[in-house]
Every structure is written in C-alpha cells, then in structure tokens.
XYZ file of C-alpha atoms in Angstrom:
664
model
C -37.959 -60.364 62.619
C -40.538 -63.600 63.672
C -40.889 -65.135 60.473
C -37.184 -65.800 60.171
C -37.599 -67.721 63.701
C -40.715 -69.802 62.300
C -38.937 -70.516 58.934
C -36.288 -72.428 61.020
C -38.631 -74.187 63.149
C -40.413 -75.204 60.097
C -37.668 -76.513 58.587
C -36.495 -78.417 61.832
C -39.663 -79.982 62.203
C -40.034 -81.079 58.734
C -36.747 -83.289 59.080
C -37.788 -83.983 62.348
C -41.037 -85.397 61.357
C -40.008 -87.591 58.501
C -39.491 -90.771 60.317
C -43.162 -90.499 61.621
C -44.024 -90.078 58.272
C -42.609 -93.593 57.426
C -44.733 -95.188 59.760
C -48.192 -93.981 58.584
C -51.055 -96.111 57.473
C -51.968 -96.377 54.056
C -54.712 -97.923 52.419
C -54.065 -98.797 48.438
C -56.990 -100.710 47.845
C -59.289 -97.492 47.419
C -58.671 -95.440 44.124
C -62.124 -93.480 43.761
C -61.028 -90.897 41.757
C -60.677 -91.246 37.623
C -56.698 -91.194 36.948
C -55.974 -88.663 34.094
C -53.373 -86.090 33.330
C -53.427 -82.598 34.641
C -53.183 -80.662 31.716
C -51.576 -76.823 32.304
C -52.559 -73.961 30.515
C -49.265 -72.086 30.955
C -45.354 -73.401 29.493
C -43.729 -75.335 32.177
C -40.302 -75.437 31.814
C -38.202 -77.048 34.956
C -36.575 -74.087 36.995
C -37.787 -71.570 38.921
C -36.347 -68.705 37.319
C -37.647 -69.918 33.879
C -40.469 -68.125 31.970
C -43.651 -70.274 32.522
C -45.440 -71.612 35.244
C -44.657 -70.956 39.095
C -47.270 -72.047 41.481
C -50.058 -74.362 40.714
C -53.199 -74.710 43.313
C -55.003 -77.696 42.679
C -58.610 -78.871 43.737
C -57.493 -80.139 46.912
C -55.851 -77.482 48.467
C -58.917 -75.225 47.784
C -61.095 -77.974 49.613
C -58.701 -77.786 52.586
C -59.174 -74.219 53.170
C -62.695 -74.205 52.001
C -62.244 -71.487 49.530
C -65.133 -68.755 49.645
C -63.152 -66.052 47.820
C -60.052 -64.671 46.517
C -58.143 -64.477 49.839
C -58.317 -68.082 50.482
C -57.716 -68.900 46.816
C -54.200 -67.430 47.332
C -53.818 -68.136 50.978
C -50.970 -70.873 50.132
C -48.518 -68.687 48.340
C -46.840 -65.803 50.120
C -46.065 -63.965 46.468
C -49.577 -63.265 45.664
C -52.064 -61.425 48.261
C -55.773 -60.459 48.186
C -57.273 -59.537 51.320
C -59.926 -57.560 53.052
C -63.647 -59.076 54.456
C -65.424 -57.485 51.546
C -65.271 -60.110 48.220
C -65.945 -57.475 45.956
C -63.120 -55.072 46.966
C -60.298 -57.663 47.119
C -57.528 -57.250 44.452
C -54.902 -59.481 43.426
C -51.079 -58.563 43.821
C -48.621 -60.920 42.646
C -45.330 -59.908 44.087
C -46.737 -56.510 45.123
C -47.599 -55.924 41.246
C -51.678 -55.398 40.999
C -54.244 -56.860 38.987
C -54.400 -53.844 36.566
C -50.990 -55.360 35.372
C -51.676 -58.722 35.124
C -53.193 -61.147 32.530
C -56.234 -62.663 34.424
C -58.429 -65.097 32.743
C -60.940 -67.889 33.576
C -60.849 -70.979 30.929
C -58.885 -68.491 28.664
C -61.265 -65.613 29.035
C -59.449 -62.634 30.090
C -61.023 -60.302 32.908
C -59.738 -57.282 30.989
C -61.539 -54.488 32.265
C -62.333 -52.780 35.674
C -66.026 -51.447 35.998
C -64.866 -49.434 39.312
C -61.574 -48.697 40.502
C -62.808 -48.859 44.222
C -63.838 -52.628 43.389
C -61.970 -55.598 41.973
C -62.139 -56.628 38.473
C -62.200 -60.160 39.314
C -65.128 -62.396 39.985
C -65.092 -66.214 40.751
C -66.602 -68.420 42.612
C -63.915 -71.001 44.036
C -66.121 -74.172 44.009
C -66.080 -74.270 40.087
C -62.264 -74.318 39.858
C -59.772 -77.164 38.914
C -56.925 -75.364 39.482
C -55.477 -72.057 39.389
C -51.935 -71.658 37.341
C -49.772 -68.491 38.308
C -47.034 -67.061 36.445
C -45.106 -64.406 38.714
C -43.255 -61.170 36.756
C -43.065 -60.704 33.196
C -42.262 -64.168 31.324
C -43.513 -66.308 28.797
C -44.648 -64.845 25.516
C -47.605 -67.296 25.575
C -48.545 -65.126 29.317
C -51.226 -62.942 26.996
C -51.834 -59.092 26.765
C -50.635 -56.914 29.164
C -48.962 -59.526 31.451
C -46.705 -56.559 32.911
C -46.612 -58.080 36.639
C -47.507 -61.694 35.399
C -50.391 -64.300 34.868
C -52.907 -65.559 36.914
C -55.393 -68.830 35.156
C -58.378 -69.984 36.655
C -59.131 -73.138 35.208
C -62.934 -74.902 35.682
C -63.580 -78.569 36.359
C -64.357 -80.609 33.783
C -67.023 -83.586 33.875
C -64.451 -86.173 34.037
C -62.854 -84.456 37.311
C -65.952 -85.285 39.386
C -66.428 -88.961 38.271
C -65.290 -91.861 40.399
C -63.779 -95.325 39.157
C -65.845 -96.753 36.393
C -68.855 -94.002 36.659
C -70.248 -92.505 33.447
C -72.611 -89.980 35.413
C -73.004 -88.772 38.781
C -74.627 -85.952 40.625
C -73.696 -84.210 44.227
C -75.154 -81.780 46.614
C -73.115 -79.572 48.953
C -74.196 -77.335 52.111
C -71.330 -75.082 54.114
C -71.972 -73.299 57.411
C -70.038 -69.994 58.271
C -69.812 -69.546 61.914
C -68.904 -65.809 61.229
C -71.783 -64.293 60.026
C -73.902 -67.390 60.753
C -74.012 -67.747 57.060
C -74.805 -70.648 54.323
C -73.541 -71.542 50.375
C -75.762 -74.564 49.263
C -74.676 -76.290 45.673
C -75.712 -78.870 43.682
C -74.081 -80.600 40.784
C -74.865 -83.059 37.851
C -72.476 -84.313 35.532
C -71.813 -87.145 32.833
C -69.192 -88.547 30.505
C -69.696 -91.044 28.081
C -66.623 -92.729 26.899
C -67.938 -94.290 23.845
C -69.353 -91.304 22.112
C -66.944 -88.979 23.721
C -69.942 -86.408 25.023
C -70.116 -85.082 28.239
C -71.342 -82.223 30.641
C -71.733 -81.117 33.748
C -74.334 -78.152 35.236
C -73.799 -76.595 38.462
C -76.019 -74.110 40.735
C -74.547 -72.383 43.610
C -76.424 -69.997 46.099
C -74.908 -68.438 49.003
C -76.545 -65.997 51.664
C -73.621 -64.498 53.280
C -74.181 -61.937 56.503
C -72.007 -58.932 58.099
C -69.150 -60.879 59.333
C -67.072 -59.753 62.707
C -63.586 -58.651 63.096
C -61.239 -60.624 65.978
C -62.642 -58.039 68.410
C -65.724 -58.886 67.488
C -66.970 -55.398 65.934
C -69.344 -55.659 62.912
C -67.793 -55.561 59.539
C -70.396 -53.605 57.906
C -70.427 -54.133 53.818
C -69.122 -57.434 54.181
C -72.649 -59.217 53.256
C -73.822 -60.683 49.599
C -76.181 -62.686 48.449
C -74.293 -64.849 45.477
C -75.639 -66.844 42.692
C -73.922 -68.836 40.442
C -75.010 -71.250 37.285
C -72.406 -72.907 35.490
C -72.924 -75.190 32.576
C -70.229 -77.211 30.234
C -70.385 -79.460 27.796
C -67.427 -81.458 26.195
C -66.969 -83.322 23.146
C -64.377 -85.713 22.158
C -65.097 -85.608 18.631
C -62.176 -88.103 17.814
C -59.002 -89.586 19.535
C -57.428 -86.197 18.405
C -59.906 -83.827 19.007
C -61.899 -82.043 21.359
C -64.425 -79.583 22.063
C -65.900 -77.643 24.995
C -68.549 -74.653 25.186
C -69.125 -73.062 28.384
C -71.547 -70.326 30.178
C -71.293 -69.070 33.411
C -73.661 -66.586 35.310
C -72.565 -64.749 38.164
C -74.237 -62.519 40.468
C -73.502 -60.543 43.857
C -75.823 -58.165 45.369
C -75.911 -56.803 48.848
C -75.627 -53.629 51.040
C -72.260 -52.979 50.437
C -70.129 -49.807 50.861
C -70.326 -47.322 47.526
C -66.642 -47.687 47.403
C -66.347 -51.177 48.675
C -62.721 -51.345 49.596
C -62.968 -48.708 51.989
C -64.981 -48.821 54.802
C -68.750 -47.048 55.343
C -68.495 -43.717 56.443
C -70.705 -40.358 56.101
C -69.309 -40.081 52.611
C -69.309 -43.634 52.001
C -72.528 -44.728 52.549
C -73.670 -48.905 52.340
C -75.563 -48.809 49.567
C -77.805 -51.454 47.699
C -75.469 -53.053 44.839
C -75.534 -55.837 42.243
C -72.542 -57.245 40.850
C -72.804 -59.327 37.584
C -70.798 -61.227 35.137
C -71.897 -63.128 32.196
C -69.090 -65.507 29.830
C -69.555 -67.899 26.940
C -66.288 -69.892 26.340
C -65.557 -72.295 23.243
C -62.947 -74.053 23.459
C -61.162 -76.562 20.634
C -58.429 -78.544 20.896
C -56.572 -80.787 17.781
C -53.766 -82.876 19.241
C -52.579 -84.739 16.518
C -50.426 -87.790 16.255
C -48.103 -85.584 13.933
C -45.713 -83.899 16.193
C -45.921 -80.471 14.274
C -49.694 -80.330 15.213
C -51.189 -79.691 18.428
C -53.886 -76.805 17.706
C -55.787 -74.958 20.366
C -58.513 -72.297 19.259
C -60.100 -70.411 22.343
C -63.184 -68.028 21.692
C -65.019 -65.924 24.093
C -67.382 -63.060 24.947
C -67.658 -62.007 29.038
C -69.444 -59.191 30.400
C -69.254 -57.746 34.104
C -71.711 -55.138 35.163
C -71.899 -53.574 38.504
C -75.110 -51.298 39.630
C -75.337 -49.111 42.877
C -78.194 -47.574 44.086
C -77.922 -43.826 45.176
C -81.602 -42.787 44.695
C -81.720 -41.915 48.490
C -79.114 -39.148 48.331
C -78.053 -38.299 44.620
C -81.251 -39.536 42.963
C -79.765 -41.912 40.615
C -78.633 -45.058 39.853
C -75.085 -45.661 39.043
C -74.734 -48.440 36.500
C -71.836 -49.546 34.269
C -70.216 -52.330 32.494
C -67.098 -53.872 30.566
C -67.489 -56.226 27.706
C -64.561 -58.160 25.991
C -64.777 -60.247 23.299
C -61.849 -62.354 22.039
C -60.068 -64.915 19.834
C -56.703 -66.688 20.075
C -55.224 -69.577 18.035
C -52.033 -71.312 19.280
C -50.116 -74.371 17.877
C -47.335 -76.630 19.378
C -44.813 -78.393 16.960
C -42.034 -81.045 18.538
C -39.191 -80.881 16.467
C -36.202 -82.695 17.641
C -35.029 -81.951 20.730
C -37.152 -78.807 20.919
C -40.795 -77.299 21.172
C -42.424 -74.571 19.439
C -45.522 -72.722 20.566
C -46.625 -69.914 18.577
C -49.971 -68.270 17.888
C -51.945 -64.912 17.711
C -54.436 -63.107 19.722
C -57.119 -60.651 19.340
C -59.438 -58.818 21.805
C -62.062 -55.893 21.808
C -63.041 -54.131 24.696
C -65.671 -51.747 25.144
C -66.652 -49.799 28.592
C -69.637 -47.652 29.500
C -71.062 -45.628 32.084
C -74.948 -45.968 31.112
C -76.527 -42.613 30.321
C -73.155 -40.646 30.045
C -70.517 -42.179 27.962
C -68.323 -45.169 26.224
C -65.050 -46.128 25.282
C -63.636 -48.796 22.935
C -60.049 -50.585 22.587
C -58.558 -53.692 20.554
C -55.417 -55.426 20.789
C -53.941 -58.167 18.680
C -50.671 -59.656 18.766
C -48.816 -62.421 17.860
C -45.986 -64.938 19.492
C -43.449 -67.162 19.040
C -42.185 -69.381 22.530
C -39.260 -72.017 21.929
C -38.120 -74.483 24.416
C -34.949 -76.205 23.369
C -33.166 -79.370 25.413
C -29.356 -78.938 25.008
C -27.382 -81.677 25.772
C -29.001 -83.710 29.138
C -28.382 -81.016 31.722
C -29.415 -77.538 29.718
C -32.872 -76.345 28.729
C -33.398 -72.780 27.040
C -36.519 -70.995 26.478
C -36.645 -67.967 24.292
C -39.603 -66.113 23.156
C -40.800 -62.873 21.447
C -44.172 -61.142 21.432
C -45.632 -58.578 19.340
C -48.696 -56.314 20.739
C -50.715 -53.826 18.678
C -52.903 -51.466 21.202
C -55.739 -49.048 19.983
C -58.376 -47.079 22.387
C -60.828 -44.806 21.500
C -61.526 -42.903 24.437
C -64.846 -41.031 25.944
C -63.872 -37.905 24.473
C -63.179 -38.939 21.083
C -59.346 -39.148 21.380
C -57.670 -41.919 19.341
C -54.639 -43.484 21.497
C -52.357 -46.233 19.686
C -48.444 -47.931 20.261
C -47.223 -51.182 19.543
C -44.201 -53.044 20.564
C -42.176 -56.053 20.791
C -41.459 -58.138 24.005
C -38.519 -60.420 24.037
C -37.999 -63.122 26.590
C -34.926 -65.724 27.402
C -34.378 -67.953 30.348
C -32.550 -71.140 30.987
C -31.809 -73.758 33.231
C -28.968 -75.863 34.067
C -28.876 -79.149 35.963
C -25.345 -79.433 37.967
C -26.546 -83.166 39.206
C -29.994 -84.767 38.863
C -31.205 -83.098 42.216
C -29.855 -79.655 41.713
C -30.354 -77.139 38.906
C -29.842 -73.189 38.494
C -32.069 -71.269 36.381
C -31.734 -67.673 35.643
C -34.594 -65.479 32.863
C -34.900 -61.846 31.565
C -38.336 -60.994 30.153
C -39.966 -58.055 29.033
C -43.980 -57.113 28.716
C -45.874 -54.287 27.396
C -49.472 -52.879 27.571
C -50.697 -50.280 25.670
C -53.416 -47.818 26.460
C -57.001 -49.892 27.103
C -60.467 -49.095 28.172
C -60.450 -47.554 31.508
C -62.368 -47.675 34.774
C -66.064 -47.320 33.377
C -67.553 -45.321 36.362
C -65.214 -42.170 35.041
C -66.636 -42.487 31.390
C -68.492 -39.173 31.424
C -68.040 -37.520 28.149
C -66.865 -33.986 28.376
C -66.189 -34.405 32.212
C -63.074 -34.566 34.341
C -61.723 -37.819 33.075
C -59.237 -37.220 30.148
C -56.175 -39.150 28.682
C -52.757 -37.371 27.817
C -52.541 -37.310 23.999
C -49.209 -38.566 23.917
C -49.706 -41.793 25.919
C -47.197 -44.169 25.580
C -47.148 -47.888 26.489
C -46.255 -49.093 29.762
C -43.137 -51.486 29.626
C -42.059 -53.924 32.098
C -38.549 -55.861 32.538
C -38.038 -58.480 35.066
C -34.585 -60.632 35.602
C -34.987 -63.641 37.848
C -32.257 -66.058 39.220
C -32.872 -69.341 41.177
C -31.576 -72.652 42.453
C -33.606 -75.489 42.699
C -33.328 -78.801 44.693
C -35.213 -81.738 43.945
C -35.362 -85.494 45.485
C -37.717 -88.011 46.380
C -38.502 -86.455 49.928
C -37.160 -82.871 50.083
C -37.871 -79.988 47.158
C -36.342 -76.356 47.655
C -36.130 -73.531 45.542
C -34.464 -70.140 46.680
C -34.012 -66.757 44.190
C -34.272 -63.520 43.871
C -35.967 -61.214 41.208
C -36.083 -57.655 40.335
C -38.835 -56.148 38.409
C -39.087 -52.485 36.799
C -42.236 -50.943 35.359
C -41.632 -48.085 32.989
C -44.078 -45.488 31.903
C -47.050 -46.880 34.433
C -50.244 -44.901 33.768
C -51.109 -42.654 36.568
C -53.135 -39.823 37.730
C -51.473 -36.666 39.212
C -53.425 -37.485 42.470
C -55.557 -40.444 43.983
C -58.578 -38.097 43.241
C -57.826 -37.002 39.808
C -58.795 -38.451 36.567
C -55.962 -37.472 34.312
C -54.120 -40.161 32.797
C -50.656 -39.640 31.929
C -47.481 -41.802 31.693
C -45.434 -41.407 35.082
C -41.850 -40.183 34.870
C -40.874 -42.669 37.885
C -40.352 -46.148 37.367
C -42.273 -48.854 39.816
C -39.161 -50.787 41.041
C -39.890 -54.270 42.875
C -36.795 -56.039 44.258
C -37.704 -59.606 45.901
C -36.183 -62.792 47.391
C -38.233 -66.013 47.695
C -37.537 -69.418 49.389
C -39.562 -72.495 49.811
C -38.684 -75.918 51.038
C -40.974 -78.735 51.299
C -41.138 -82.516 52.543
C -43.243 -85.211 51.406
C -42.738 -88.718 52.685
C -45.627 -91.078 52.800
C -48.302 -89.342 54.574
C -46.993 -86.551 55.733
C -46.388 -83.358 53.963
C -44.571 -79.870 55.407
C -43.744 -76.872 53.249
C -42.296 -73.465 54.206
C -42.580 -70.663 51.899
C -40.696 -66.893 52.405
C -41.031 -64.102 50.062
C -39.370 -60.930 50.864
C -39.594 -57.848 48.851
C -39.396 -53.960 48.577
C -41.803 -52.151 46.026
C -41.003 -47.819 45.504
C -41.835 -45.671 42.982
C -39.735 -42.300 42.956
C -37.839 -43.743 46.298
C -40.875 -44.257 48.198
C -42.823 -47.072 48.918
C -45.992 -47.625 46.690
C -49.416 -48.045 48.684
C -52.793 -49.154 47.353
C -54.276 -45.390 48.027
C -52.026 -43.915 45.718
C -50.876 -46.764 43.202
C -54.518 -48.629 43.226
C -54.927 -51.825 41.182
C -51.141 -51.119 39.773
C -49.073 -52.003 43.292
C -49.076 -51.778 46.566
C -46.379 -52.680 49.175
C -46.727 -56.164 51.076
C -44.694 -56.827 54.249
C -42.428 -60.190 54.150
C -44.426 -63.076 54.591
C -43.895 -66.514 55.341
C -46.606 -69.427 54.713
C -46.249 -72.881 56.377
C -48.300 -75.563 55.136
C -48.458 -78.998 56.914
C -50.926 -82.250 56.741
C -50.771 -85.743 57.645
C -53.041 -88.191 55.661
C -53.969 -91.108 58.293
C -55.269 -92.792 55.320
C -57.058 -92.113 52.258
C -60.162 -90.635 53.805
C -58.674 -88.921 56.621
C -56.710 -86.064 56.185
C -55.624 -83.070 59.338
C -53.611 -79.906 58.280
C -52.287 -76.533 59.871
C -51.614 -73.463 57.785
C -50.058 -70.272 59.253
C -49.379 -66.938 57.380
C -46.991 -64.752 59.156
C -46.801 -60.825 57.719
C -43.932 -58.526 59.138
C -45.189 -54.756 60.173
C -43.933 -52.438 58.113
C -42.356 -49.619 60.050
C -43.993 -45.618 59.403
C -42.845 -43.873 56.555
C -43.990 -40.961 54.684
C -46.005 -40.484 51.070
C -46.321 -37.065 49.261
C -49.856 -37.305 47.774
C -50.291 -33.675 46.277
C -49.205 -31.007 48.031
C -49.343 -32.941 51.369
C -47.346 -35.919 52.872
C -49.168 -38.611 54.270
C -47.797 -41.007 56.990
C -48.725 -44.342 56.580
C -47.878 -47.758 58.704
C -48.968 -51.252 58.159
C -48.977 -53.755 61.077
C -47.867 -57.424 61.348
C -49.853 -60.014 61.794
C -50.200 -63.635 62.084
C -53.139 -66.046 60.894
C -53.667 -69.758 61.637
C -55.930 -72.459 60.049
C -56.982 -75.954 60.896
C -58.769 -78.328 58.625
C -59.786 -81.694 58.428
C -61.001 -83.721 55.799
C -62.909 -86.828 56.450
C -65.133 -89.371 54.150
C -66.765 -91.852 56.390
C -68.345 -94.186 54.056
C -66.090 -96.612 52.146
C -67.834 -95.780 48.653
C -66.819 -91.861 49.299
C -70.471 -91.153 49.210
C -70.217 -88.532 51.871
C -67.314 -85.865 52.262
C -67.159 -83.802 55.618
C -64.874 -80.809 55.625
C -64.081 -78.846 58.781
C -61.571 -75.915 58.697
C -61.134 -73.045 61.435
C -59.995 -70.218 60.025
C -57.917 -67.462 62.011
C -58.139 -69.823 64.882
C -56.633 -66.795 67.481
C -59.173 -64.352 66.532
C -56.721 -62.030 65.077
C -57.550 -58.558 64.489
C -55.878 -57.328 61.588
C -55.546 -55.174 58.051
C -54.301 -57.159 55.603
C -51.636 -55.773 53.656
C -52.888 -56.236 50.215
C -56.121 -53.880 51.829
C -56.180 -50.319 51.460
C -54.042 -48.871 54.050
C -55.719 -46.990 57.148
C -54.754 -43.434 56.690
C -56.964 -42.235 59.169
C -54.472 -40.713 61.786
C -53.773 -38.298 58.957
C -55.985 -35.154 59.445
C -58.667 -34.749 56.777
C -58.627 -39.142 56.006
C -61.050 -39.976 58.298
C -62.595 -42.885 56.566
C -59.973 -43.808 54.298
C -58.970 -47.575 55.343
C -59.839 -50.817 54.214
C -61.999 -52.953 55.816
C -60.580 -55.308 58.647
C -60.072 -59.212 57.668
C -62.634 -61.499 59.710
C -62.232 -63.175 62.668
C -62.281 -66.764 63.742
C -64.752 -68.573 61.203
C -65.473 -72.289 61.867
C -66.745 -73.916 58.507
C -68.023 -77.018 58.169
C -69.209 -78.473 54.890
C -70.939 -81.565 53.807
C -70.829 -83.266 50.213
C -73.161 -86.020 49.387
C -72.415 -87.946 46.129
C -74.910 -89.784 44.429
C-alpha cells in the first residue's frame, strides 16, 4: 500500500534533513506579533489517549493552506475528513463518525441541529478563526452535549490576536484570487485594544464571489458556486485584572445556484436551484479568573439560528424554507486543590426546528458534569469524570420523548522516562432524542419517531505511547469506539426514526512523528480505521451524518522558514482505496467502491516589508490536478441500476490561490 512506503520516506527525510535545519538563517530582531498565551477551551492532559484535546489547528496552519472551507481547515489531520467541491455539503467526520454525533461549536455556540440532511449543519468562515480544537472520540465530561464521536470547537480571533508590537489599534484589507473558477474574496478588518481601560473590539467584513470550479479533468463542477457575505463584530472588556467579558455577533450568508440536494451531483431529479443559507449568532462570554485557586469561573450564553431557503417555484411552485434555532447557557468553574484540578459545571440548551408553513418541533437538554485531573507523584496523571444529561423532545406529531443518563470517563498517563509516556482511557457519552432535520417536519406527514426511542450511547477505549524530546515528537496508539442504539431510518429514503439493533463499530490505529529544529519542520501522520455496522462497511448514503468509511490516510506536512518573513512548505494527503464491497439497502444489495487518491499542495508566505505591513500568501492546491472523490463525500453509486445521479460532487482540480494582506 502506497502510504506505508511514503511514511517511511517522510520519516527518513525528516532525520536526513535535521542537519540542514541546524544551519538555517534566523532573524531574532523582529517580534511582530504581541506575545500572549494561547488559551484552550478544552481540557489538556498529557498523553494522546487521555480525555481532552487531541489536536490543535492554529492560525498559521490555516493561513498556509489559505483555508476557504472545511475541507481546507482539516486537511492536516488524517483523523478528520470533510470533502467535496460544494461548501454547503461538506460534513465533518472524526475517526469515521459524522457531525450528527459530534459536539460542534463556534466560541461555545453549539451548531446543534441540521436544517437539511442533504447539507452540512456547519457553516463557518475560516478567515475568522484563531484556532480549531478537536477531541477525537468520546472523552472528557467537559466535551458537552451529545459528544458521541468527540468534539470540534472553532475559536474566533480577539483584537489582541491581530495587534503587532506596541500597537493599540489597527486595520487590514485582504484580497484573495482563486484560479480554479477565477474567483475572488475580499475582506476588511478594524481592531483595537486599549491596555489602560481594558476595552477592545474588532469588526470584520468579508465578501466572496466564487464561481463554479472544475475537477482535475477540466469538467465544470455545477453547483459549486456561491456568493458569501460575512459580518463579524466582537467587543472585549477587561473589567479588572480578574474579570473579562466579550460579546460577539456574526451574520453569515451563502447563496447561489446549488443542487437542491447539495451533497449529490446535479441531475434531472436534483436540479440546481436558487439557494440561500444564513446563520446569525450572538454570544456572551464572561471570565472571572480569581487569585483564589478555588475560583476560575466562566459563563457562556448564546443564541444562534441557521436558515436555508430553496426556490422550487419553477417546478414545484413553492419556496422550501426551514430553520433551526438554539439558545443556551453554560456555567463552569475550575478549582485547584493541592495536586489536583476540578472542573465542574452545568449546561442548558433549547432547540427548535421549523419547516415554514408545515410543522415545528422543540427540544431541550440539561446537563451537569465533573472532571478531575489528579497528579500522583512525579510520573502519573489521572483524569476522571462524570456527566449527567437529561433530554426531552416534543416532536412535530405531538409525541414527547425523554431520556437521561450518566456518562463516566477514566484515563491515565504514566511517564516511563522524561521523554516517553504511555496513556490509556475509557469514556462513555450519551445523546437523547433532539430536533431532527427541519426539512422533514411536515405534521401528519411521513416523518415519525418510534415512541420507544432510547438514547444513543458511545463507548470509547484508547491506548497510546508518546515520545517527546526537544527535536522529535511521536505518538502511536489504537482505539475502539462503539455506538449503541444509533438513531436510524429503515431505508435512506424513509423518514421513520428508530434505534438500530446493530452497533456502529470503529476500530482504528494512529501514528504521528514530527521533527522540528530551528527553521525546519516535518511531520507525518497516519490513520488506519475500519467502520462497520451489522458487519458491513458504513457509507454516507446509508448512515448519512452518523458515519462513513474513510480509507487509510497519510498526511505529510513539511515547511522551511528562511527567516521570520519567508516560509515555504509542502502538504501531501494520500488516501488508500477501499476495494469493492456490498451493502444491503432495503430489499436491494448495492456494490460500493471508493478509489484512492493523493493530493499535493505547495505554499509560500512572504512579508517583503520590514514593518510587515504587507503579507503575501501563495498556495497551489492539488498540484498534479488529481481527479478524485473525497471519501467523506457521498459514494458514487451510479454503477448500480436505478441509482443514476446518486453520487457526491468531485473535488476541485488544481487551484492557485494568491492573497495579499495590507495592514495599517
């Protein structure tokens, strides 16, 4: 298999290149950015298999790949996948488990419900992001509601993240050109932070006009166009040395001629239609980090709504419009007691979904949790926690469904030497019935819930070994994740929701090795997994947003920093093929095959002026113009009689992206 050979090449190249890195020129005279601590929103415990954060995607990584959608955001991690050429159809899969079984949030605001099962429930503008935190698999009690497959937290920028040196205010304009589709994106940002008063704020406006792109064979990818507009504002007040409050508002709009079912290719039964999606979010965050070790209090409150509208007046005579709205509040405190830390809090969330003029349903969930991190001697750290959640749903047909449960977790890390440690963990998570796909909410229609619905439950077991030195870092591990009583329909085209008799079972292995010395950095990450239900590979067509089979994936990322102003890099992703297999669907048996692919990106970041007023980024995506269908996209089932048009949209071919940012 090609990824094994490439992994060996990458590792040997890393060792062979370390001597060159020792001689790299550096320039230590310029410190353009303000230095401040990166604050994590997730629990951080040493050890890959411990409960807490598994991956951090920072702003530099996003800038290097010039992230424009979810596929770009997660391109550096083989355990996470989101693909396809239509941004509105890109669903997130973490270790093969889909976004419906993940806790996904933006600055604490959970993206809790799907408007349409043929579209993604996550709408994000990467230019707003400071970092992305990922917890893979059920883990910490702090992960939030319904984190059966883990949690993904998008964190937006603060004013201080944009200021340089001794600046207290600034502004920037940025323009990006995309050769594939000959498209443009423009943004303007103003920001300020006054250290004396503690007041700060930023305003960001983004506008993008993205045309239909082409695949590697030069064929137009119809339905991949969109016009995007984003307005984001955040105010920050450092009330005292101990207290901080931030308020943010975001309005995001996408519209264009997009396939009615965005995840499938356009066809006679799936025409491109005028489509509009909007998300509006208001968030309040309060932090009281006291000098008292027992008090580190945070409060998060938000309201967010996602609305999608599709114009079918030309054939159906109607405009189909639906929305999902969420309101929530969470309170959390951290207490340091001796050699341990306690993290505990409560969450409450209300969700409502509506198919305009047809039906609505409402749900609520309340939770309480406790997570402890205990240091036992010099070599051992133990993390254990407990979470209680209580779900209630009033569905579109007037049925009330409720369930509650407790989810424990236990993990530990033991340092064999200062460089080598082993870790292991076990965690559970549960999710009761919540509001479903708003497009199905027709009262008295075909959609109905089994009155005996039970909560879904996840059980995740993981073990890993980590090595960390000044130059070399590595981790190797294995995991097993089972999801019991998954909510399913009897067939992909039916709308009867019940619990599956068969578990979703994912077994996987991961390996990562990286070398960083002076100006040189190279890493190779490998993820091998198998995801099945009832003994058959899971596929997106059947399991939808719950799970999908992703081929073994290798990601290699290497970059060289000539000086603080010039960096070049190479990013490769190699996905192994999945041989033909069969899947029972209703009374039929489908043959499915997922072809492997490899993509290569080159990137360059250059600030030609000493005061860093100008930043140029050049990225060539898919250098060799590979034609491929991402494994996280819907499978191409068109070889099966009667399934013509059932296929995901191919990913784009070569795309040269050039951006220029001017700071004032």
